[in-house]
Amino acid sequence: MKVLVTGSNGQLGMSIKKLAPAFKDFNFEYTDVEELDITNYDDINKFIAETKPDAIINCAAYTAVDKAEEEPDKALLLNVTASGLLAKATSENNILLIHISTDFIFNDVSKNPIKEDEKPEPQSVYAKTKADGEQEIIKNSKRAVIFRTSWLYSEFGHNFVKTILRLTKERPEINVVDDQIGTPTYATDLAETILKLLPELIKLPQGTEILHYSNEETASWYDFAKEIVEQSGLDCKVKPISTEQYPLPAKRPAYSVLDKSKIKTKYGIEIPDWKESLGRSLGVLNKM
Ligand SMILES: NC(=O)c1ccc[n+]([C@@H]2O[C@H](COP(=O)([O-])OP(=O)(O)OC[C@H]3O[C@@H](n4cnc5c(N)ncnc54)[C@H](OP(=O)(O)O)[C@@H]3O)[C@@H](O)[C@H]2O)c1
């Protein structure tokens, strides 16, 4: 079976590339914007005709949450329009589309883990484009799976873990918000789950399946930063502050913990605790 990965130079794409050699039943083809610009319908169709994939894993997205407030058109083109184009092209060719979305589409005030069927209530341009992108997939796909994940980090690209490691080496003290609750997710764990589920998902006869995946347990960004510092043995004080004290252009949900019961019970996926996964990722990062 052939699997085409788009946006493969990003965090999730690189994590898939790292693990793929162990998944020998699949042949992977990796593309990023240079090889396949997913905003161009002719390019998508040409690529599909040439490579004939059985599945496409779309790791490409506009992910600059704050910058999206200044350039909504760019976020819309990549997160909404391109999702629709991929959905149409895969449907016309009976290809399974695997797409990634985010916990940021929610604004839950009940403080209960969020299930797949909860109504999105996006609070920022990025979140709105991701929520609308999901709708494009649902509307235009014959066979698709949407994985919603949260607070993704990895040894690749830019992310919170790398930022904290850099800041703590430069400063004796850092301030981090403690009133936004979610779950950090190691991109390697998500990539492994997607690859493990591929043989099953490829059998999906029709419709769009939504699955929530993040690591287990919850944290504030302050908890996350403190754990990074402690596990790395760094000498830096982490101080909790409120979102009000650290205003950013894009509004974030105060609580966005995904409920993972569906992926665990229906597909038997075991999910590591975020602290354990962080330890594994720091082990990799420290060797780089
Ligand atoms: N990062 C998070 O915290 C987070 C949390 C929840 C959900 N997610 C979702 O998870 C998915 C993967 O996120 P990620 O952090 O791995 O993203 P990422 O690191 O930003 O990677 C996205 C990749 O897509 C590429 N790309 C940009 N425009 C493209 C185009 N027109 N055609 C093809 N590729 C293009 C980017 O290239 P350039 O770098 O050159 O632009 C980049 O290599 C996304 O759908 C994201 O919304 C992310």
Tab-separated table of C-alpha atoms and ligand atoms in Angstrom:
chain	number	residue	atom	x	y	z
A	1	MET	CA	0.000	0.000	0.000
A	2	LYS	CA	1.159	3.461	-0.827
A	3	VAL	CA	0.855	6.422	1.542
A	4	LEU	CA	1.446	10.013	0.528
A	5	VAL	CA	2.432	12.381	3.341
A	6	THR	CA	1.922	16.107	2.741
A	7	GLY	CA	3.621	18.833	4.809
A	8	SER	CA	6.237	16.216	5.701
A	9	ASN	CA	8.899	18.712	6.843
A	10	GLY	CA	6.730	19.827	9.783
A	11	GLN	CA	6.659	18.360	13.284
A	12	LEU	CA	4.158	15.584	12.644
A	13	GLY	CA	5.414	14.872	9.119
A	14	MET	CA	9.004	14.461	10.344
A	15	SER	CA	7.817	12.245	13.204
A	16	ILE	CA	6.023	9.999	10.707
A	17	LYS	CA	9.170	9.914	8.559
A	18	LYS	CA	11.204	8.908	11.624
A	19	LEU	CA	8.931	5.932	12.455
A	20	ALA	CA	7.813	4.835	8.974
A	21	PRO	CA	10.707	2.387	8.260
A	22	ALA	CA	9.235	0.094	10.960
A	23	PHE	CA	5.894	-0.052	9.104
A	24	LYS	CA	6.989	-2.288	6.273
A	25	ASP	CA	3.545	-2.966	4.773
A	26	PHE	CA	3.421	0.612	3.508
A	27	ASN	CA	5.447	2.534	0.950
A	28	PHE	CA	5.693	6.172	1.907
A	29	GLU	CA	6.073	9.146	-0.393
A	30	TYR	CA	6.976	12.406	1.390
A	31	THR	CA	6.152	15.855	0.091
A	32	ASP	CA	6.204	19.396	1.404
A	33	VAL	CA	5.198	22.616	-0.333
A	34	GLU	CA	8.176	22.421	-2.758
A	35	GLU	CA	7.025	19.071	-4.178
A	36	LEU	CA	3.272	19.350	-3.609
A	37	ASP	CA	1.531	22.619	-2.774
A	38	ILE	CA	-1.803	21.469	-1.355
A	39	THR	CA	-3.451	24.795	-2.239
A	40	ASN	CA	-3.102	23.891	-5.943
A	41	TYR	CA	-5.812	21.481	-7.152
A	42	ASP	CA	-4.013	20.642	-10.427
A	43	ASP	CA	-0.831	19.776	-8.521
A	44	ILE	CA	-2.769	17.505	-6.148
A	45	ASN	CA	-4.440	15.664	-9.024
A	46	LYS	CA	-1.185	15.375	-10.975
A	47	PHE	CA	0.572	13.945	-7.937
A	48	ILE	CA	-2.236	11.475	-7.320
A	49	ALA	CA	-2.187	10.343	-10.954
A	50	GLU	CA	1.581	9.820	-10.846
A	51	THR	CA	1.926	8.164	-7.427
A	52	LYS	CA	-1.477	6.409	-7.052
A	53	PRO	CA	-1.614	6.460	-3.234
A	54	ASP	CA	-4.076	4.380	-1.197
A	55	ALA	CA	-4.041	6.979	1.576
A	56	ILE	CA	-2.937	10.575	2.083
A	57	ILE	CA	-1.858	11.809	5.516
A	58	ASN	CA	-2.213	15.567	5.460
A	59	CYS	CA	0.335	17.040	7.884
A	60	ALA	CA	0.385	20.399	6.074
A	61	ALA	CA	-1.320	23.306	7.792
A	62	TYR	CA	-1.018	26.956	8.683
A	63	THR	CA	-0.013	26.602	12.359
A	64	ALA	CA	1.188	30.094	13.380
A	65	VAL	CA	-1.643	30.719	15.861
A	66	ASP	CA	-0.919	34.386	16.635
A	67	LYS	CA	0.275	35.387	13.151
A	68	ALA	CA	-3.016	34.088	11.738
A	69	GLU	CA	-4.754	37.080	13.353
A	70	GLU	CA	-2.752	39.346	10.961
A	71	GLU	CA	-2.988	37.135	7.879
A	72	PRO	CA	-6.371	35.394	7.984
A	73	ASP	CA	-6.416	34.876	4.205
A	74	LYS	CA	-3.264	32.769	4.289
A	75	ALA	CA	-4.619	30.675	7.172
A	76	LEU	CA	-7.925	30.234	5.356
A	77	LEU	CA	-6.276	29.187	2.085
A	78	LEU	CA	-4.196	26.451	3.713
A	79	ASN	CA	-6.482	25.276	6.516
A	80	VAL	CA	-9.867	25.549	4.803
A	81	THR	CA	-9.572	25.768	1.001
A	82	ALA	CA	-6.736	23.238	0.692
A	83	SER	CA	-8.511	20.797	3.027
A	84	GLY	CA	-11.521	20.937	0.686
A	85	LEU	CA	-9.310	20.382	-2.364
A	86	LEU	CA	-7.647	17.343	-0.783
A	87	ALA	CA	-11.050	15.999	0.227
A	88	LYS	CA	-12.398	16.336	-3.341
A	89	ALA	CA	-9.330	14.866	-5.014
A	90	THR	CA	-9.129	11.888	-2.631
A	91	SER	CA	-12.865	11.215	-2.993
A	92	GLU	CA	-12.673	11.194	-6.781
A	93	ASN	CA	-9.875	8.620	-6.597
A	94	ASN	CA	-11.199	6.488	-3.698
A	95	ILE	CA	-8.229	7.402	-1.490
A	96	LEU	CA	-8.453	7.512	2.313
A	97	LEU	CA	-7.710	11.021	3.632
A	98	ILE	CA	-6.206	11.365	7.087
A	99	HIS	CA	-6.330	14.925	8.351
A	100	ILE	CA	-5.220	16.610	11.585
A	101	SER	CA	-7.149	19.133	13.631
A	102	THR	CA	-6.841	20.792	16.999
A	103	ASP	CA	-8.250	21.140	20.525
A	104	PHE	CA	-8.197	24.920	19.946
A	105	ILE	CA	-11.520	24.670	18.060
A	106	PHE	CA	-13.236	24.245	21.441
A	107	ASN	CA	-14.099	26.656	24.206
A	108	ASP	CA	-15.438	24.306	26.864
A	109	VAL	CA	-16.438	25.941	30.116
A	110	SER	CA	-17.698	22.786	31.871
A	111	LYS	CA	-14.126	21.601	32.507
A	112	ASN	CA	-14.946	18.043	31.437
A	113	PRO	CA	-12.817	16.233	28.836
A	114	ILE	CA	-14.171	17.032	25.375
A	115	LYS	CA	-15.719	14.272	23.260
A	116	GLU	CA	-15.563	14.055	19.447
A	117	ASP	CA	-19.179	15.182	18.958
A	118	GLU	CA	-18.991	18.341	21.064
A	119	LYS	CA	-19.837	21.530	19.173
A	120	PRO	CA	-16.768	23.579	18.168
A	121	GLU	CA	-16.623	27.162	19.384
A	122	PRO	CA	-13.435	28.608	17.891
A	123	GLN	CA	-12.032	31.715	19.567
A	124	SER	CA	-9.299	32.756	17.098
A	125	VAL	CA	-8.645	32.981	13.364
A	126	TYR	CA	-6.469	29.843	13.476
A	127	ALA	CA	-9.110	27.919	15.434
A	128	LYS	CA	-11.903	29.059	13.085
A	129	THR	CA	-9.927	27.979	10.008
A	130	LYS	CA	-9.213	24.575	11.565
A	131	ALA	CA	-12.890	24.111	12.481
A	132	ASP	CA	-13.971	25.167	8.968
A	133	GLY	CA	-11.318	22.870	7.479
A	134	GLU	CA	-12.924	19.937	9.300
A	135	GLN	CA	-16.270	20.871	7.745
A	136	GLU	CA	-14.675	20.930	4.270
A	137	ILE	CA	-13.427	17.392	4.874
A	138	ILE	CA	-16.771	16.171	6.232
A	139	LYS	CA	-18.661	17.784	3.305
A	140	ASN	CA	-16.371	16.663	0.483
A	141	SER	CA	-14.784	13.389	1.601
A	142	LYS	CA	-16.056	9.939	0.871
A	143	ARG	CA	-13.537	8.321	3.258
A	144	ALA	CA	-11.684	10.385	5.844
A	145	VAL	CA	-10.332	10.311	9.383
A	146	ILE	CA	-9.738	13.489	11.369
A	147	PHE	CA	-7.364	13.206	14.320
A	148	ARG	CA	-7.787	16.087	16.748
A	149	THR	CA	-4.730	16.626	18.903
A	150	SER	CA	-3.335	19.231	21.291
A	151	TRP	CA	-0.139	21.084	22.319
A	152	LEU	CA	2.070	19.197	19.852
A	153	TYR	CA	5.835	19.175	20.362
A	154	SER	CA	8.735	17.200	18.951
A	155	GLU	CA	12.440	17.361	18.260
A	156	PHE	CA	11.570	19.009	14.912
A	157	GLY	CA	10.587	22.588	14.045
A	158	HIS	CA	9.405	25.172	16.560
A	159	ASN	CA	7.473	24.261	19.672
A	160	PHE	CA	6.972	25.018	23.373
A	161	VAL	CA	9.552	22.491	24.645
A	162	LYS	CA	12.314	23.925	22.464
A	163	THR	CA	11.343	27.495	23.402
A	164	ILE	CA	11.439	26.704	27.132
A	165	LEU	CA	14.806	24.927	26.817
A	166	ARG	CA	16.227	27.991	25.034
A	167	LEU	CA	14.749	30.554	27.456
A	168	THR	CA	15.820	28.672	30.583
A	169	LYS	CA	19.413	28.626	29.351
A	170	GLU	CA	19.299	32.413	28.766
A	171	ARG	CA	17.418	33.574	31.891
A	172	PRO	CA	17.438	32.838	35.665
A	173	GLU	CA	13.616	33.089	35.807
A	174	ILE	CA	10.703	32.684	33.355
A	175	ASN	CA	6.977	33.459	33.682
A	176	VAL	CA	4.475	30.983	32.236
A	177	VAL	CA	0.658	31.056	32.224
A	178	ASP	CA	-1.047	28.680	34.634
A	179	ASP	CA	-4.725	29.296	33.806
A	180	GLN	CA	-4.923	27.463	30.476
A	181	ILE	CA	-5.384	23.730	30.915
A	182	GLY	CA	-4.784	21.130	28.219
A	183	THR	CA	-2.513	18.186	27.411
A	184	PRO	CA	0.939	18.223	25.822
A	185	THR	CA	1.300	15.648	23.030
A	186	TYR	CA	4.567	14.195	21.769
A	187	ALA	CA	4.294	14.124	17.965
A	188	THR	CA	6.093	10.750	17.934
A	189	ASP	CA	3.215	9.229	19.925
A	190	LEU	CA	0.597	10.653	17.571
A	191	ALA	CA	2.603	9.567	14.513
A	192	GLU	CA	2.926	6.039	15.910
A	193	THR	CA	-0.808	5.864	16.583
A	194	ILE	CA	-1.678	6.998	13.052
A	195	LEU	CA	0.730	4.476	11.527
A	196	LYS	CA	-0.467	1.634	13.788
A	197	LEU	CA	-4.106	2.350	12.878
A	198	LEU	CA	-3.472	2.688	9.123
A	199	PRO	CA	-4.224	-0.978	8.256
A	200	GLU	CA	-7.580	-0.652	10.020
A	201	LEU	CA	-8.451	2.855	8.855
A	202	ILE	CA	-7.747	2.004	5.232
A	203	LYS	CA	-10.752	-0.364	5.431
A	204	LEU	CA	-13.091	2.528	6.336
A	205	PRO	CA	-15.936	2.074	3.824
A	206	GLN	CA	-17.360	5.584	3.859
A	207	GLY	CA	-17.852	8.750	5.906
A	208	THR	CA	-15.598	10.785	8.175
A	209	GLU	CA	-14.408	9.366	11.474
A	210	ILE	CA	-13.211	11.844	14.112
A	211	LEU	CA	-10.763	10.622	16.757
A	212	HIS	CA	-9.257	12.505	19.694
A	213	TYR	CA	-5.625	11.831	20.530
A	214	SER	CA	-3.385	13.597	23.029
A	215	ASN	CA	-1.144	12.220	25.739
A	216	GLU	CA	-2.779	11.273	29.052
A	217	GLU	CA	-3.358	13.560	32.063
A	218	THR	CA	-3.621	17.324	32.058
A	219	ALA	CA	-1.374	20.316	32.642
A	220	SER	CA	-1.208	24.076	32.491
A	221	TRP	CA	1.526	25.644	30.368
A	222	TYR	CA	3.213	26.455	33.715
A	223	ASP	CA	3.121	22.738	34.753
A	224	PHE	CA	4.502	21.818	31.347
A	225	ALA	CA	7.379	24.336	31.577
A	226	LYS	CA	8.210	23.302	35.162
A	227	GLU	CA	8.391	19.646	34.156
A	228	ILE	CA	10.678	20.463	31.194
A	229	VAL	CA	13.025	22.355	33.532
A	230	GLU	CA	12.949	19.664	36.247
A	231	GLN	CA	13.441	16.709	33.913
A	232	SER	CA	16.311	18.552	32.173
A	233	GLY	CA	17.976	19.395	35.511
A	234	LEU	CA	18.123	23.095	34.606
A	235	ASP	CA	18.694	25.872	37.100
A	236	CYS	CA	15.843	28.276	36.274
A	237	LYS	CA	12.881	29.426	38.339
A	238	VAL	CA	9.472	29.030	36.664
A	239	LYS	CA	6.831	31.473	37.929
A	240	PRO	CA	3.080	31.069	37.324
A	241	ILE	CA	1.258	34.040	35.788
A	242	SER	CA	-2.243	34.586	34.390
A	243	THR	CA	-3.270	34.874	30.737
A	244	GLU	CA	-4.166	38.496	31.505
A	245	GLN	CA	-0.548	39.146	32.484
A	246	TYR	CA	0.702	37.645	29.205
A	247	PRO	CA	-1.702	38.818	26.482
A	248	LEU	CA	-1.222	37.320	23.009
A	249	PRO	CA	-2.969	38.287	19.735
A	250	ALA	CA	-4.936	35.008	19.498
A	251	LYS	CA	-7.318	33.943	22.254
A	252	ARG	CA	-6.716	30.404	23.593
A	253	PRO	CA	-9.255	28.148	25.304
A	254	ALA	CA	-8.971	28.127	29.110
A	255	TYR	CA	-9.721	24.396	29.122
A	256	SER	CA	-9.169	22.071	26.181
A	257	VAL	CA	-8.634	18.528	27.397
A	258	LEU	CA	-9.620	15.963	24.766
A	259	ASP	CA	-11.574	12.858	25.802
A	260	LYS	CA	-9.781	9.854	24.310
A	261	SER	CA	-12.268	7.114	25.275
A	262	LYS	CA	-13.195	6.438	21.632
A	263	ILE	CA	-9.691	5.764	20.297
A	264	LYS	CA	-8.888	3.673	23.387
A	265	THR	CA	-12.000	1.495	23.371
A	266	LYS	CA	-12.767	1.201	19.641
A	267	TYR	CA	-9.156	0.794	18.471
A	268	GLY	CA	-7.404	-0.452	21.629
A	269	ILE	CA	-4.838	2.339	21.609
A	270	GLU	CA	-2.767	2.742	24.780
A	271	ILE	CA	-1.730	6.309	25.467
A	272	PRO	CA	1.322	7.311	27.483
A	273	ASP	CA	1.197	9.938	30.230
A	274	TRP	CA	2.489	13.314	29.013
A	275	LYS	CA	5.304	13.390	31.584
A	276	GLU	CA	6.621	10.021	30.441
A	277	SER	CA	6.487	11.093	26.784
A	278	LEU	CA	8.211	14.348	27.620
A	279	GLY	CA	11.038	12.338	29.209
A	280	ARG	CA	11.461	10.297	26.021
A	281	SER	CA	11.471	13.411	23.849
A	282	LEU	CA	14.030	15.181	26.069
A	283	GLY	CA	16.223	12.072	25.795
A	284	VAL	CA	16.133	12.421	21.999
A	285	LEU	CA	16.566	16.221	22.063
A	286	ASN	CA	19.565	16.041	24.376
A	287	LYS	CA	21.345	13.697	21.982
A	288	MET	CA	20.870	16.065	19.010
B	1	LIG	N1	1.581	22.425	16.606
B	1	LIG	C1	0.610	22.227	17.501
B	1	LIG	O1	0.724	22.558	18.692
B	1	LIG	C2	-0.677	21.578	17.064
B	1	LIG	C3	-1.670	21.340	18.019
B	1	LIG	C4	-2.849	20.720	17.613
B	1	LIG	C5	-3.030	20.372	16.283
B	1	LIG	N2	-2.052	20.644	15.376
B	1	LIG	C6	-2.283	20.276	13.974
B	1	LIG	O2	-1.416	19.202	13.675
B	1	LIG	C7	-1.017	19.269	12.288
B	1	LIG	C8	0.495	19.181	12.199
B	1	LIG	O3	1.042	20.286	12.928
B	1	LIG	P1	2.614	20.547	12.944
B	1	LIG	O4	2.919	21.239	14.232
B	1	LIG	O5	3.348	19.310	12.555
B	1	LIG	O6	2.712	21.619	11.760
B	1	LIG	P2	4.003	22.334	11.179
B	1	LIG	O7	5.220	21.884	11.938
B	1	LIG	O8	3.710	23.790	11.072
B	1	LIG	O9	4.115	21.704	9.717
B	1	LIG	C9	3.299	22.081	8.656
B	1	LIG	C10	4.060	21.822	7.367
B	1	LIG	O10	3.225	22.151	6.261
B	1	LIG	C11	4.042	22.836	5.302
B	1	LIG	N3	3.246	23.636	4.367
B	1	LIG	C12	2.949	24.969	4.431
B	1	LIG	N4	2.231	25.335	3.362
B	1	LIG	C13	2.081	24.238	2.586
B	1	LIG	C14	1.457	23.986	1.332
B	1	LIG	N5	0.814	24.970	0.666
B	1	LIG	N6	1.501	22.742	0.817
B	1	LIG	C15	2.144	21.744	1.460
B	1	LIG	N7	2.767	21.921	2.662
B	1	LIG	C16	2.729	23.147	3.208
B	1	LIG	C17	4.918	23.693	6.191
B	1	LIG	O11	5.992	24.216	5.460
B	1	LIG	P3	6.617	25.658	5.951
B	1	LIG	O12	7.154	25.424	7.322
B	1	LIG	O13	7.664	25.914	4.920
B	1	LIG	O14	5.480	26.639	5.923
B	1	LIG	C18	5.326	22.666	7.242
B	1	LIG	O15	6.421	21.885	6.816
B	1	LIG	C19	-1.651	20.541	11.756
B	1	LIG	O16	-2.840	20.239	11.101
B	1	LIG	C20	-1.953	21.361	12.991
B	1	LIG	O17	-3.021	22.261	12.796
B	1	LIG	C21	-0.881	21.210	15.733
